[in-house]
């Protein structure tokens, strides 16, 4: 039996944790953007730039995950470009949270929230890989049983 029966990789764990952390920063960035916009509308000038950066990031992720993702390339590319363009500007505003939150006790709670989202990303990666491995194992076992039955019928 292989040492890693679920084919879990360190790169996959790191990427899933990073994705969880990235998604955790989106709602915090939205709060910061909504709070900072009335005070300093000049900061909203950066939003179109980050939309472009997010779209480019989506294209890069679509290209990097091409061999692992079974969906059609155009659809995957379109979805990731839209997701990047929608989330990157919000993530960029996380740095403005210190202008919005004046309570020192909230910072550790937000850090804990972001850490927990990263941990959820790791757990979801593990569960997804385990289910895929178990499904493949069952499919191989079913194929072996079917092949054995066909051989038995052919011999009789």
PDB file of N, CA and C in Angstrom, residues 89 95 133 147 150:
ATOM      1  N   UNK A  89     -10.439  43.275  -6.079  1.00  0.00           N
ATOM      2  CA  UNK A  89     -10.562  44.625  -5.508  1.00  0.00           C
ATOM      3  C   UNK A  89     -10.956  44.601  -4.029  1.00  0.00           C
ATOM      4  N   UNK A  95      -6.156  46.055   3.603  1.00  0.00           N
ATOM      5  CA  UNK A  95      -5.158  46.920   4.226  1.00  0.00           C
ATOM      6  C   UNK A  95      -5.742  48.192   4.807  1.00  0.00           C
ATOM      7  N   UNK A 133     -10.218   9.194  -4.086  1.00  0.00           N
ATOM      8  CA  UNK A 133      -9.435   7.956  -4.002  1.00  0.00           C
ATOM      9  C   UNK A 133     -10.342   6.770  -3.702  1.00  0.00           C
ATOM     10  N   UNK A 147     -14.720  -8.146 -14.936  1.00  0.00           N
ATOM     11  CA  UNK A 147     -13.786  -8.861 -15.804  1.00  0.00           C
ATOM     12  C   UNK A 147     -13.704 -10.338 -15.409  1.00  0.00           C
ATOM     13  N   UNK A 150     -16.834 -12.095 -16.595  1.00  0.00           N
ATOM     14  CA  UNK A 150     -16.792 -12.326 -18.040  1.00  0.00           C
ATOM     15  C   UNK A 150     -15.891 -13.501 -18.376  1.00  0.00           C
TER      16      UNK A 150
END
